PDB file of C-alpha atoms in Angstrom:
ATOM      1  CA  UNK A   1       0.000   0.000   0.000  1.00 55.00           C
ATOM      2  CA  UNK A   2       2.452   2.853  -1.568  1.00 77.00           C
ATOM      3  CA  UNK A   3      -0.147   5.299  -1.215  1.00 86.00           C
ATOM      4  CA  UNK A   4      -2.346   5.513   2.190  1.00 84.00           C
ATOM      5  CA  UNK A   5      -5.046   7.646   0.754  1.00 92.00           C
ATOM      6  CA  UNK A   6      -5.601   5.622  -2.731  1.00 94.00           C
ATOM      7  CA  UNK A   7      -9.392   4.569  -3.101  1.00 95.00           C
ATOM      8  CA  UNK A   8     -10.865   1.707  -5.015  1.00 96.00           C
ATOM      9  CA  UNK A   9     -11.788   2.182  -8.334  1.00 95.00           C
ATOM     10  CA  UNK A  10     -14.640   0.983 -10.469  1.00 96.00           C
ATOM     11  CA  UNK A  11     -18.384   1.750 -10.913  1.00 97.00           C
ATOM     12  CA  UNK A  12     -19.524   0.550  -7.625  1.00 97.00           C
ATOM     13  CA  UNK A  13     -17.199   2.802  -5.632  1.00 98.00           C
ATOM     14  CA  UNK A  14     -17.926   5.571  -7.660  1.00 98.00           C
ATOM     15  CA  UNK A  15     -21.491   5.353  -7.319  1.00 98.00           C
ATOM     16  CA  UNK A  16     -20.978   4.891  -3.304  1.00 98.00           C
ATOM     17  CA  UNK A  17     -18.849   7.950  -3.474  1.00 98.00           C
ATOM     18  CA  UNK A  18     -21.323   9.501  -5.634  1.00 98.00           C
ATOM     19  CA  UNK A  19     -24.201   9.015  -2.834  1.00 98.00           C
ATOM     20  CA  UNK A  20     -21.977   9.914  -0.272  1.00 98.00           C
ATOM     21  CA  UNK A  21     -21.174  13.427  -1.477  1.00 98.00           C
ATOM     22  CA  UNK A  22     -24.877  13.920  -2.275  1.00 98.00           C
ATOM     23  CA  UNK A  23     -26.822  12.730   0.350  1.00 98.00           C
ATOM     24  CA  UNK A  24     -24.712  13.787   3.558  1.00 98.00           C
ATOM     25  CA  UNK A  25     -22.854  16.978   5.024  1.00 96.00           C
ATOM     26  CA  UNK A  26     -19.429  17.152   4.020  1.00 96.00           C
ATOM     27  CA  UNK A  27     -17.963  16.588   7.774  1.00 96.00           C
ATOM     28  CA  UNK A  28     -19.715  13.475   7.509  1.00 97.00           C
ATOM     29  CA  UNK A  29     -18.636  12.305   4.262  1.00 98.00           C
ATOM     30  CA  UNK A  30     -15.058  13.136   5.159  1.00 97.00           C
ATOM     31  CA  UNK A  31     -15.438  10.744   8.615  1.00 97.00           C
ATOM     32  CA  UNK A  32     -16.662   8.087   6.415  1.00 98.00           C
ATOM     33  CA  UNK A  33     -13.411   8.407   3.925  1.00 98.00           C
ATOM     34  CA  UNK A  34     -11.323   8.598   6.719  1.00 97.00           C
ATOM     35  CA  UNK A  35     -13.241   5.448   8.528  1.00 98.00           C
ATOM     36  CA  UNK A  36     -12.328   3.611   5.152  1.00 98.00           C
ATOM     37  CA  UNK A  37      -8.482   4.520   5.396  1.00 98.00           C
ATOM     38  CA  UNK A  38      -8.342   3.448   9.218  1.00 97.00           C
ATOM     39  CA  UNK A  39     -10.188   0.330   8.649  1.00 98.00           C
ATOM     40  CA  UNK A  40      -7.767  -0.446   6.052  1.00 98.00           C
ATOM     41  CA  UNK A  41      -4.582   0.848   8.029  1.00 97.00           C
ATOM     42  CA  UNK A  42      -6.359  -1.627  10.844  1.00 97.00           C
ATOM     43  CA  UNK A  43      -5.671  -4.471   8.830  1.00 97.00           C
ATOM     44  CA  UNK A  44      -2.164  -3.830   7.441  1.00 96.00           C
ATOM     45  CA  UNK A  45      -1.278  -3.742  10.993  1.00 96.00           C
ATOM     46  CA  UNK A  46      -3.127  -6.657  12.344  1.00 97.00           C
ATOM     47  CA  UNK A  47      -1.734  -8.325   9.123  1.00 97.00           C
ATOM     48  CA  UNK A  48      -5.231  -9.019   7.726  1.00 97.00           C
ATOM     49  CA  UNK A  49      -4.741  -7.817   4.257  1.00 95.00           C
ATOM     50  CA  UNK A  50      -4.016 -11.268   2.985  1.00 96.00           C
ATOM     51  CA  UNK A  51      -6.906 -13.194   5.396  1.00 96.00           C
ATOM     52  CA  UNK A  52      -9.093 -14.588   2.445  1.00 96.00           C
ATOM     53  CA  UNK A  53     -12.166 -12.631   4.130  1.00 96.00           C
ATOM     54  CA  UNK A  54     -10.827  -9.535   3.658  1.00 98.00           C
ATOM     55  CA  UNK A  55     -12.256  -7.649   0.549  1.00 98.00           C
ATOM     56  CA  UNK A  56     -10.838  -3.915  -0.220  1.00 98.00           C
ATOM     57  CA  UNK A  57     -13.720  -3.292  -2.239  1.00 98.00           C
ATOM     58  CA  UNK A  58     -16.323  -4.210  -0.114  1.00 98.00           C
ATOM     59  CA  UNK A  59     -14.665  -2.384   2.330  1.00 99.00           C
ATOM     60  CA  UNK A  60     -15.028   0.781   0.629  1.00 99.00           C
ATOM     61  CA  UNK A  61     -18.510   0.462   0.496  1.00 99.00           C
ATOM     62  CA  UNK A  62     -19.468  -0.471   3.917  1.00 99.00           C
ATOM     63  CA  UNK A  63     -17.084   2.395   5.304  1.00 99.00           C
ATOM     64  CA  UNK A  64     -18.296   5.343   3.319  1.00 98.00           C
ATOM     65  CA  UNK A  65     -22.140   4.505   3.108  1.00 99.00           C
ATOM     66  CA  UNK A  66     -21.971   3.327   6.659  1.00 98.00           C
ATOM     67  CA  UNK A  67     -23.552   6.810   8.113  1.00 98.00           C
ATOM     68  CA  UNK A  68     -25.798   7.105   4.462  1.00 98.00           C
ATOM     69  CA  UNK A  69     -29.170   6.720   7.237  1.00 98.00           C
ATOM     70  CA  UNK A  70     -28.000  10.451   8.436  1.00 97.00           C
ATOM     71  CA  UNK A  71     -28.756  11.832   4.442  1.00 97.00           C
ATOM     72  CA  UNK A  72     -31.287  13.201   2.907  1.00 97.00           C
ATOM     73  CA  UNK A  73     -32.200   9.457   1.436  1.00 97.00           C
ATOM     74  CA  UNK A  74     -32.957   8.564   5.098  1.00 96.00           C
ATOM     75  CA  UNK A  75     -36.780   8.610   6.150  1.00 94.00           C
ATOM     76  CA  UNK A  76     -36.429   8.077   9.743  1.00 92.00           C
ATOM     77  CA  UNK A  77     -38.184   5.105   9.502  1.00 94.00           C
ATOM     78  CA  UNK A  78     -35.531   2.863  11.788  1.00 96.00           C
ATOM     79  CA  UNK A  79     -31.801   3.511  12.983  1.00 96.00           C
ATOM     80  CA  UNK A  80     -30.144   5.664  11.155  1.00 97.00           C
ATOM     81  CA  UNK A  81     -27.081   2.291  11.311  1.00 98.00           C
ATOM     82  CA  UNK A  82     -30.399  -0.271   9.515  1.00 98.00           C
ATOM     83  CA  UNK A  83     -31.600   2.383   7.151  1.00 97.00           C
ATOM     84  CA  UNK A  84     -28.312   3.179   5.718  1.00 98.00           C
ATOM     85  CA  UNK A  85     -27.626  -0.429   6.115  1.00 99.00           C
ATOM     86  CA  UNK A  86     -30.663  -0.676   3.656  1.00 98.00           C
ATOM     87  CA  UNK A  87     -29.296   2.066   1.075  1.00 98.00           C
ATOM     88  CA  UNK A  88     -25.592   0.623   0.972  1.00 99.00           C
ATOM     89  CA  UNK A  89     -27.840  -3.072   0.224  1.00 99.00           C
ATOM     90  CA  UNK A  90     -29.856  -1.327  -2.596  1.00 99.00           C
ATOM     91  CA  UNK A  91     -27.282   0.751  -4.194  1.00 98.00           C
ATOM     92  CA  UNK A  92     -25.161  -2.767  -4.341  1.00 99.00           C
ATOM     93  CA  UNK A  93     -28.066  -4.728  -5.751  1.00 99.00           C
ATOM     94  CA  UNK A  94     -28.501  -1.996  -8.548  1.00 98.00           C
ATOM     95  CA  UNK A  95     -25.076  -3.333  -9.471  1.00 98.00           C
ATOM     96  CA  UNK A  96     -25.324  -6.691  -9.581  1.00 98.00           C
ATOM     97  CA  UNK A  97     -23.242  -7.317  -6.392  1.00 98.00           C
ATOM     98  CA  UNK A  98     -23.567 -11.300  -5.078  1.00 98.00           C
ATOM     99  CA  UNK A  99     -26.382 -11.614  -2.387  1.00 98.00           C
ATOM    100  CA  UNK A 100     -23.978 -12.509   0.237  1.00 98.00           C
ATOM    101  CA  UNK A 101     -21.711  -9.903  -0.436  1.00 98.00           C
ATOM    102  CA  UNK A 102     -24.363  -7.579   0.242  1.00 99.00           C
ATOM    103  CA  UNK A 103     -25.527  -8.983   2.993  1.00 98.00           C
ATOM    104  CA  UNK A 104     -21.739  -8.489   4.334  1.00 98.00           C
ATOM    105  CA  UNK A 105     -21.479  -5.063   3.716  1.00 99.00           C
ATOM    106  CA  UNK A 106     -25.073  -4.677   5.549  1.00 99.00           C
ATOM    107  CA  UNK A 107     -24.458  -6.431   8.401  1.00 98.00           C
ATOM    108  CA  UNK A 108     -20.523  -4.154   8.892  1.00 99.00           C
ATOM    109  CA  UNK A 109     -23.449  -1.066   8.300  1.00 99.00           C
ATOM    110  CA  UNK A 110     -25.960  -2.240  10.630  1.00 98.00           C
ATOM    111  CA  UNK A 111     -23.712  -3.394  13.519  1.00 97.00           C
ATOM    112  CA  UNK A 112     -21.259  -0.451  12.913  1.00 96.00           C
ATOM    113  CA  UNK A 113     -22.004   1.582  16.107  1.00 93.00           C
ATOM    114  CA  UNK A 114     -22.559  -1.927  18.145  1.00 91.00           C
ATOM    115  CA  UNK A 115     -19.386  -2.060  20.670  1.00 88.00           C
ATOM    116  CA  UNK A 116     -19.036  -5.555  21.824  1.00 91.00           C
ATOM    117  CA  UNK A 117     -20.970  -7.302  18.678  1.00 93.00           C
ATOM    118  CA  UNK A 118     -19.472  -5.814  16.116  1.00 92.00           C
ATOM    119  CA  UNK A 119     -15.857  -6.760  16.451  1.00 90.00           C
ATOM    120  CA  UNK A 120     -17.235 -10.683  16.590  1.00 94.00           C
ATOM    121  CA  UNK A 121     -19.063 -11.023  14.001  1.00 94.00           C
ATOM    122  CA  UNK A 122     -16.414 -11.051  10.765  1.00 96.00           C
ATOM    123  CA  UNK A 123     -13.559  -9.483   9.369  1.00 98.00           C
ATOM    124  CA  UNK A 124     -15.681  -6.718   7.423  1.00 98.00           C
ATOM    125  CA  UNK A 125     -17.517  -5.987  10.251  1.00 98.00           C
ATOM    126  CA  UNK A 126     -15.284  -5.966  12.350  1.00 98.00           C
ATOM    127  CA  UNK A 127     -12.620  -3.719  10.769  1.00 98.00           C
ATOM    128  CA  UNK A 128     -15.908  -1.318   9.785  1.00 98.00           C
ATOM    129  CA  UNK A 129     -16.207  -0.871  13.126  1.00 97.00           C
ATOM    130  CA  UNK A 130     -12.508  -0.633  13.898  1.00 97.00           C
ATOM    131  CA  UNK A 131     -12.055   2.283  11.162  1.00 98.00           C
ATOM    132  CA  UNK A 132     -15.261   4.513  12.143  1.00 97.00           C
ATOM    133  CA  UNK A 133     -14.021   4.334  15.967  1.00 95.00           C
ATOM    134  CA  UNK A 134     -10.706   5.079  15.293  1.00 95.00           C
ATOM    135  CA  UNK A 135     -11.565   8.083  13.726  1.00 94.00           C
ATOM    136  CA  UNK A 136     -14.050   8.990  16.576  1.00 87.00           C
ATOM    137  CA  UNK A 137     -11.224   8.290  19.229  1.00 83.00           C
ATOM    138  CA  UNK A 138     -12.314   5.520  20.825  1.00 83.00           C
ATOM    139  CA  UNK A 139      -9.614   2.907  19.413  1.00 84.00           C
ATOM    140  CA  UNK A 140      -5.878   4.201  19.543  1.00 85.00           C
ATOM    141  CA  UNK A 141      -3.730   0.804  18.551  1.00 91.00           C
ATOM    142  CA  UNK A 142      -2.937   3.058  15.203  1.00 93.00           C
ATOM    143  CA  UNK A 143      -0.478   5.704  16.098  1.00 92.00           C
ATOM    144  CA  UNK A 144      -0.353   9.302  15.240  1.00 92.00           C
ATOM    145  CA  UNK A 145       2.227   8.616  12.636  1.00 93.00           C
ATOM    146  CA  UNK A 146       0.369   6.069  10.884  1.00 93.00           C
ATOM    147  CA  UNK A 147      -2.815   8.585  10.774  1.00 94.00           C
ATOM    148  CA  UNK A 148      -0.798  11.177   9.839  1.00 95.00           C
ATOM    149  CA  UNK A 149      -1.812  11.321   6.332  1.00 96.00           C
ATOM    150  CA  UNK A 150      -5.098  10.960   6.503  1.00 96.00           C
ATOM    151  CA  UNK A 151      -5.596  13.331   9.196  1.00 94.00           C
ATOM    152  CA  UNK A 152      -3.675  15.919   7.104  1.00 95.00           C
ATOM    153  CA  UNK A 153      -5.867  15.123   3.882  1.00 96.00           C
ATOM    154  CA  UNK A 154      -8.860  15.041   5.817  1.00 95.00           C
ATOM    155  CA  UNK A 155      -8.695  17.469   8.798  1.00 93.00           C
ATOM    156  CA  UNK A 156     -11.373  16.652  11.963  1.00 89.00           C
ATOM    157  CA  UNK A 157     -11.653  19.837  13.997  1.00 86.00           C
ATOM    158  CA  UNK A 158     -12.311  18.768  17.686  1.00 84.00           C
ATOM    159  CA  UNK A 159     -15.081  21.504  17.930  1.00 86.00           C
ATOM    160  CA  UNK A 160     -17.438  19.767  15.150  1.00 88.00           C
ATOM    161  CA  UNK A 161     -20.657  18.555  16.118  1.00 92.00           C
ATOM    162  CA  UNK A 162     -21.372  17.718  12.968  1.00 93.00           C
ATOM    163  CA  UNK A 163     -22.416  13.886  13.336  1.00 93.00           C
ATOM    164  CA  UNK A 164     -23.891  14.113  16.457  1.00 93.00           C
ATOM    165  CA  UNK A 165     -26.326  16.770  15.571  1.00 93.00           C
ATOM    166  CA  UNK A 166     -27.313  14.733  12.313  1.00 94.00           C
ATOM    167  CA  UNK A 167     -27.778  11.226  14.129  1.00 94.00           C
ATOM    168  CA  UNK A 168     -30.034  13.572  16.453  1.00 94.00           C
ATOM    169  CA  UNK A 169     -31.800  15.233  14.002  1.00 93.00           C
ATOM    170  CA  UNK A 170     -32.265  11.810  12.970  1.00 94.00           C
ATOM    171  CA  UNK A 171     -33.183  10.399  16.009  1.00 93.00           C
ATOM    172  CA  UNK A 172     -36.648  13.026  16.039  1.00 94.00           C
ATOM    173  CA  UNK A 173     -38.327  11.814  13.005  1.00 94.00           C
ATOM    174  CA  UNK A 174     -39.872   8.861  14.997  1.00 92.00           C
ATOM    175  CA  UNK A 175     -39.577   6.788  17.895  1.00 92.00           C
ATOM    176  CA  UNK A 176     -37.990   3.521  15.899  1.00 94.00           C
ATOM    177  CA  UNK A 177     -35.270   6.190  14.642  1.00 93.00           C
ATOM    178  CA  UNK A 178     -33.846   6.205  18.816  1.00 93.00           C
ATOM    179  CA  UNK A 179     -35.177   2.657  20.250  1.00 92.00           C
ATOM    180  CA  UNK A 180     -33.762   2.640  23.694  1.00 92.00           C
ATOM    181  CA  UNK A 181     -30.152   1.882  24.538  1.00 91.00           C
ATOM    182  CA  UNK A 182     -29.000   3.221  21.391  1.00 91.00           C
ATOM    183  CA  UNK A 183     -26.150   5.618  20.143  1.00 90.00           C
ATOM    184  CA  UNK A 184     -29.224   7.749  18.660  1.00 93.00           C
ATOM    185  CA  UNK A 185     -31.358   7.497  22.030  1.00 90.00           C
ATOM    186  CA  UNK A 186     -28.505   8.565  24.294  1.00 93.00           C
ATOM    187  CA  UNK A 187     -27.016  11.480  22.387  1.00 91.00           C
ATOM    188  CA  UNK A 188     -31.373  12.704  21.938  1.00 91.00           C
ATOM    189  CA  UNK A 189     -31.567  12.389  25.379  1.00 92.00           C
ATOM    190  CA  UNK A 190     -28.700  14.691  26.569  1.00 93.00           C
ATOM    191  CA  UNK A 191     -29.793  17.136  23.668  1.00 89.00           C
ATOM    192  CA  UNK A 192     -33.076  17.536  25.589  1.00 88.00           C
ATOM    193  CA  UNK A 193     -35.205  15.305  23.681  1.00 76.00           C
TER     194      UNK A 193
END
């Protein structure tokens, strides 16, 4: 991997990117590119680039569409981690991607936010996971050094709120959007409701 910020190529990462850019603020597009790069640092450093599960490409797609259920596509209809679970699964379908492929990159989607599930159930989940955390802080086994150039492409000021306001802005369109115990049901409830 000569360069860290090199993206797959093709016409189902360009229509992933595609959806990304037009269905979700910026700050959260650039937190799902950067989830992609850690989840894929993750597993040149846990030597898991040549474990026969591991798929770049799919990959791609479950890291940037995993916050697609905080877009404008998103009805509010369920978490904001099962509807964009859903998108990701229909964009895929639309090109011909293998059922169980899909239902990889939707389970990595649906279980992203799920500490303590999501790091057992698969390599694409797992590193999913792995990638969107370690750009939220919670998961430090990469150094500075090795996030160095993605930070640099992809700046994350400390003061943006940008996520959190959208998974609660989310989180009001109806009661299955924030079932209890959730990400979405915490962060409503210390905004006030």
């Amino acid at each position: 991997m000569d360069d860290p910020l090199a993206v797959p190529t093709g016409d189902v990462a360009d229509a992933a990117l595609a959806v990304l850019h037009g269905t979700v603020d910026r700050q959260i597009a650039e937190h799902s590119l950067r989830s992609f790069y850690f989840a894929r640092l993750t597993a040149r450093q846990e030597g898991l680039l040549t474990d026969a599960a591991y798929d770049e490409g799919l990959l791609f797609a479950a890291t940037v569409m995993h916050d697609l259920g905080l877009g404008t596509l998103a009805e509010g209809n369920a978490r904001f981690e099962v509807e964009g679970a859903d998108l990701a699964a229909k964009l895929l379908a639309e090109h011909g991607i293998p059922d169980d492929d899909i239902s990889r990159v939707w389970e990595a989607i649906a279980l992203h936010s799920s500490l303590g599930l999501a790091d057992r159930m698969g390599l694409l989940t797992y590193l999913t996971h792995k990638g969107v955390f370690t750009d939220g802080g919670r998961f430090t086994e990469l150094s500075p050094e090795v996030q160095k150039p993605v930070r640099l492409a992809y700046p994350r000021s400390p003061d943006d709120h940008t996520l959190q306001a959208a998974i609660v802005n989310h989180a009001r369109k109806s009661p299955k959007a924030a079932p209890p115990f959730t990400i979405a049901a915490e962060l409503l409830r210390q905004a006030g409701g």
